[in-house]
Amino acid sequence: MKKQGPKTSGWKLRAATSGLALLIVVADLAGKCPSLSQISEDANEQLRLTVLVYIYARIPEHDLARAKHVASRILQEAGVELAWVDCALSRPRAQLNPACAAPHAPTDIHLNIMPDLAEGPRVGGLAMGLAVATSPPNRGQFASISYARARKQLLEAPELTPGQLLGHGIAHEIGHLLLGTDSHSPTGLMSARWSSQELKLAAYSKLTFSDEQAAGICGDVRARMKAQKAQKSATAAMK
């Protein structure tokens, strides 16, 4: 789904077509990113993002935990660690958590888990998530996912649990934020519509980012971390 200006990206499931080749995405835990010594001034520095989670939907704890685990695994296989912070919805309670109260840093991702998403120009009838992706140097940080739509689409994915499907959807939307505009791919995790074969891969933890996508993700996270360091240095210099 393509829009002008700040881009929003949804994803859907697609019915299998006869003769469609089975896409096998091999996860390389050794890292699809270049080695840390090649990508960081500090060879011991791990690429990392913080996901600030705002839960508006009534979602069972086990589904939420599974979704976080799946999304973390997918991003880890691309070379990026995710740190999860559950943020309270009320402002007074949110202020109690420094991570939620502080201004968003470049390495922060704001994720809304919604009961549903209203259908409209930015969200198609079958889309489960929405990401406000932008082109560098402005980096997208806001994404939403619909728990109700995830559960509904389980009818087309009997091999998956709600948490598994939600986790893949979250990874897909984070992928849009890191890869920028027009980042759908013909097949694989970043496909706008997933086939039944791809859903089977998801059930077996084989639906991941491609090597090319992982390289782009690592490059974006690297740039975010660099921008965050620059912000901290500038703030310290003003004190």
CSV table of N, CA and C in Angstrom, one decimal, residues 5-76:
chain,number,residue,atom,x,y,z
A,5,GLY,N,3.5,11.6,0.8
A,5,GLY,CA,3.9,12.2,2.0
A,5,GLY,C,4.4,11.2,3.0
A,6,PRO,N,4.2,11.4,4.3
A,6,PRO,CA,4.6,10.4,5.3
A,6,PRO,C,3.9,9.1,4.9
A,7,LYS,N,4.7,8.0,4.7
A,7,LYS,CA,4.1,6.8,4.2
A,7,LYS,C,3.6,5.9,5.3
A,8,THR,N,2.5,5.3,5.0
A,8,THR,CA,1.9,4.3,5.9
A,8,THR,C,1.8,3.0,5.2
A,9,SER,N,2.2,2.0,5.9
A,9,SER,CA,2.3,0.7,5.3
A,9,SER,C,1.5,-0.4,6.1
A,10,GLY,N,0.5,-1.0,5.4
A,10,GLY,CA,-0.2,-2.1,6.1
A,10,GLY,C,0.2,-3.4,5.4
A,11,TRP,N,-0.2,-4.5,6.0
A,11,TRP,CA,0.1,-5.8,5.4
A,11,TRP,C,-1.1,-6.7,5.5
A,12,LYS,N,-1.2,-7.6,4.6
A,12,LYS,CA,-2.3,-8.5,4.4
A,12,LYS,C,-1.9,-9.9,4.2
A,13,LEU,N,-2.8,-10.8,4.3
A,13,LEU,CA,-2.5,-12.2,3.9
A,13,LEU,C,-3.1,-12.4,2.5
A,14,ARG,N,-2.4,-13.3,1.7
A,14,ARG,CA,-2.9,-13.5,0.4
A,14,ARG,C,-3.1,-15.0,0.3
A,15,ALA,N,-4.1,-15.4,-0.5
A,15,ALA,CA,-4.4,-16.8,-0.8
A,15,ALA,C,-3.3,-17.4,-1.6
A,16,ALA,N,-3.0,-18.7,-1.4
A,16,ALA,CA,-1.9,-19.3,-2.1
A,16,ALA,C,-2.4,-19.5,-3.6
A,17,THR,N,-1.4,-19.4,-4.5
A,17,THR,CA,-1.7,-19.6,-5.9
A,17,THR,C,-1.0,-20.8,-6.3
A,18,SER,N,-1.5,-21.6,-7.2
A,18,SER,CA,-1.0,-22.8,-7.7
A,18,SER,C,0.4,-22.6,-8.3
A,19,GLY,N,1.3,-23.4,-8.0
A,19,GLY,CA,2.7,-23.3,-8.6
A,19,GLY,C,3.5,-22.3,-7.9
A,20,LEU,N,3.1,-21.6,-6.9
A,20,LEU,CA,3.9,-20.6,-6.2
A,20,LEU,C,5.0,-21.3,-5.5
A,21,ALA,N,6.2,-20.9,-5.8
A,21,ALA,CA,7.4,-21.6,-5.2
A,21,ALA,C,7.4,-21.3,-3.7
A,22,LEU,N,7.8,-22.2,-2.9
A,22,LEU,CA,8.0,-22.1,-1.5
A,22,LEU,C,9.2,-21.2,-1.2
A,23,LEU,N,9.0,-20.1,-0.5
A,23,LEU,CA,10.1,-19.2,-0.2
A,23,LEU,C,10.7,-19.6,1.1
A,24,ILE,N,12.0,-19.9,1.1
A,24,ILE,CA,12.7,-20.3,2.3
A,24,ILE,C,13.6,-19.2,2.7
A,25,VAL,N,13.4,-18.6,3.8
A,25,VAL,CA,14.2,-17.5,4.3
A,25,VAL,C,15.0,-18.1,5.5
A,26,VAL,N,16.3,-18.2,5.3
A,26,VAL,CA,17.2,-18.9,6.3
A,26,VAL,C,17.7,-17.9,7.3
A,27,ALA,N,17.4,-18.1,8.5
A,27,ALA,CA,17.9,-17.2,9.6
A,27,ALA,C,19.3,-17.5,9.9
A,28,ASP,N,20.1,-16.5,9.9
A,28,ASP,CA,21.5,-16.7,10.3
A,28,ASP,C,21.8,-16.0,11.6
A,29,LEU,N,21.9,-16.8,12.6
A,29,LEU,CA,22.1,-16.2,14.0
A,29,LEU,C,23.5,-15.5,14.1
A,30,ALA,N,24.4,-15.9,13.2
A,30,ALA,CA,25.7,-15.3,13.2
A,30,ALA,C,25.6,-13.8,12.8
A,31,GLY,N,24.5,-13.5,12.2
A,31,GLY,CA,24.2,-12.1,11.9
A,31,GLY,C,24.2,-11.8,10.4
A,32,LYS,N,23.1,-11.1,10.0
A,32,LYS,CA,23.1,-10.7,8.6
A,32,LYS,C,23.7,-9.3,8.5
A,33,CYS,N,24.0,-8.6,9.6
A,33,CYS,CA,24.7,-7.4,9.6
A,33,CYS,C,26.2,-7.7,9.4
A,34,PRO,N,27.0,-6.7,9.0
A,34,PRO,CA,28.4,-6.8,9.0
A,34,PRO,C,28.8,-7.0,10.5
A,35,SER,N,30.1,-7.4,10.7
A,35,SER,CA,30.5,-7.6,12.1
A,35,SER,C,30.5,-6.3,12.8
A,36,LEU,N,30.4,-6.3,14.1
A,36,LEU,CA,30.2,-5.1,14.9
A,36,LEU,C,31.5,-4.2,14.7
A,37,SER,N,32.6,-4.8,14.5
A,37,SER,CA,33.9,-4.0,14.4
A,37,SER,C,33.8,-3.2,13.1
A,38,GLN,N,33.0,-3.6,12.1
A,38,GLN,CA,32.9,-2.9,10.9
A,38,GLN,C,31.9,-1.8,10.9
A,39,ILE,N,30.9,-1.9,11.8
A,39,ILE,CA,29.8,-1.0,11.8
A,39,ILE,C,29.8,0.0,13.0
A,40,SER,N,30.6,-0.2,13.9
A,40,SER,CA,30.6,0.6,15.1
A,40,SER,C,31.9,1.1,15.5
A,41,GLU,N,32.0,2.3,16.1
A,41,GLU,CA,33.3,2.8,16.6
A,41,GLU,C,33.7,1.9,17.8
A,42,ASP,N,32.7,1.4,18.5
A,42,ASP,CA,32.9,0.5,19.6
A,42,ASP,C,32.6,-0.9,19.2
A,43,ALA,N,33.6,-1.8,19.1
A,43,ALA,CA,33.4,-3.1,18.6
A,43,ALA,C,32.5,-4.0,19.5
A,44,ASN,N,32.3,-3.5,20.7
A,44,ASN,CA,31.5,-4.3,21.7
A,44,ASN,C,30.1,-3.7,21.7
A,45,GLU,N,29.8,-2.7,20.9
A,45,GLU,CA,28.5,-2.1,20.9
A,45,GLU,C,27.5,-2.9,20.1
A,46,GLN,N,26.3,-3.2,20.8
A,46,GLN,CA,25.3,-4.0,20.1
A,46,GLN,C,24.3,-3.0,19.5
A,47,LEU,N,23.8,-3.3,18.3
A,47,LEU,CA,22.7,-2.5,17.7
A,47,LEU,C,21.5,-2.8,18.5
A,48,ARG,N,20.8,-1.7,19.0
A,48,ARG,CA,19.7,-1.9,19.9
A,48,ARG,C,18.6,-0.8,19.7
A,49,LEU,N,17.3,-1.2,19.8
A,49,LEU,CA,16.2,-0.3,19.8
A,49,LEU,C,15.4,-0.6,21.0
A,50,THR,N,14.7,0.5,21.5
A,50,THR,CA,13.7,0.4,22.6
A,50,THR,C,12.3,0.5,22.0
A,51,VAL,N,11.5,-0.5,22.3
A,51,VAL,CA,10.1,-0.4,21.8
A,51,VAL,C,9.2,-0.1,23.0
A,52,LEU,N,8.6,1.1,22.9
A,52,LEU,CA,7.7,1.6,23.9
A,52,LEU,C,6.3,1.1,23.5
A,53,VAL,N,5.7,0.3,24.3
A,53,VAL,CA,4.5,-0.4,24.0
A,53,VAL,C,3.3,0.2,24.8
A,54,TYR,N,2.3,0.7,24.0
A,54,TYR,CA,1.1,1.2,24.6
A,54,TYR,C,-0.1,0.3,24.2
A,55,ILE,N,-0.6,-0.4,25.2
A,55,ILE,CA,-1.6,-1.5,25.0
A,55,ILE,C,-3.0,-1.0,25.3
A,56,TYR,N,-3.7,-0.8,24.2
A,56,TYR,CA,-5.1,-0.3,24.2
A,56,TYR,C,-6.1,-1.5,24.1
A,57,ALA,N,-5.6,-2.6,23.6
A,57,ALA,CA,-6.4,-3.8,23.4
A,57,ALA,C,-6.4,-4.7,24.7
A,58,ARG,N,-7.4,-5.5,24.9
A,58,ARG,CA,-7.4,-6.5,25.9
A,58,ARG,C,-6.8,-7.7,25.3
A,59,ILE,N,-5.5,-7.9,25.6
A,59,ILE,CA,-4.8,-9.0,25.1
A,59,ILE,C,-4.2,-9.9,26.2
A,60,PRO,N,-4.4,-11.2,26.1
A,60,PRO,CA,-3.9,-12.1,27.1
A,60,PRO,C,-2.4,-11.9,27.3
A,61,GLU,N,-1.9,-12.0,28.5
A,61,GLU,CA,-0.5,-11.9,28.7
A,61,GLU,C,0.4,-12.8,27.9
A,62,HIS,N,-0.1,-14.1,27.8
A,62,HIS,CA,0.7,-15.0,27.0
A,62,HIS,C,0.8,-14.7,25.5
A,63,ASP,N,-0.3,-14.1,25.0
A,63,ASP,CA,-0.2,-13.7,23.6
A,63,ASP,C,0.8,-12.5,23.4
A,64,LEU,N,0.7,-11.6,24.4
A,64,LEU,CA,1.6,-10.4,24.3
A,64,LEU,C,3.1,-10.9,24.5
A,65,ALA,N,3.3,-11.8,25.4
A,65,ALA,CA,4.7,-12.2,25.7
A,65,ALA,C,5.2,-13.0,24.4
A,66,ARG,N,4.3,-13.8,23.8
A,66,ARG,CA,4.7,-14.5,22.6
A,66,ARG,C,5.0,-13.6,21.5
A,67,ALA,N,4.2,-12.6,21.3
A,67,ALA,CA,4.4,-11.6,20.2
A,67,ALA,C,5.8,-10.9,20.4
A,68,LYS,N,6.1,-10.5,21.6
A,68,LYS,CA,7.4,-9.8,21.9
A,68,LYS,C,8.5,-10.8,21.6
A,69,HIS,N,8.4,-12.0,22.0
A,69,HIS,CA,9.4,-13.0,21.8
A,69,HIS,C,9.7,-13.2,20.3
A,70,VAL,N,8.6,-13.4,19.5
A,70,VAL,CA,8.7,-13.6,18.1
A,70,VAL,C,9.4,-12.4,17.4
A,71,ALA,N,8.9,-11.2,17.7
A,71,ALA,CA,9.4,-10.0,17.1
A,71,ALA,C,10.9,-9.8,17.4
A,72,SER,N,11.2,-10.1,18.7
A,72,SER,CA,12.6,-10.0,19.1
A,72,SER,C,13.5,-10.9,18.4
A,73,ARG,N,13.1,-12.1,18.2
A,73,ARG,CA,13.9,-13.1,17.5
A,73,ARG,C,14.1,-12.7,16.0
A,74,ILE,N,13.1,-12.2,15.4
A,74,ILE,CA,13.2,-11.8,14.0
A,74,ILE,C,14.2,-10.7,13.8
A,75,LEU,N,14.1,-9.7,14.7
A,75,LEU,CA,15.0,-8.5,14.6
A,75,LEU,C,16.4,-9.0,15.1
A,76,GLN,N,16.5,-9.9,16.0
A,76,GLN,CA,17.8,-10.3,16.5
A,76,GLN,C,18.5,-11.1,15.3
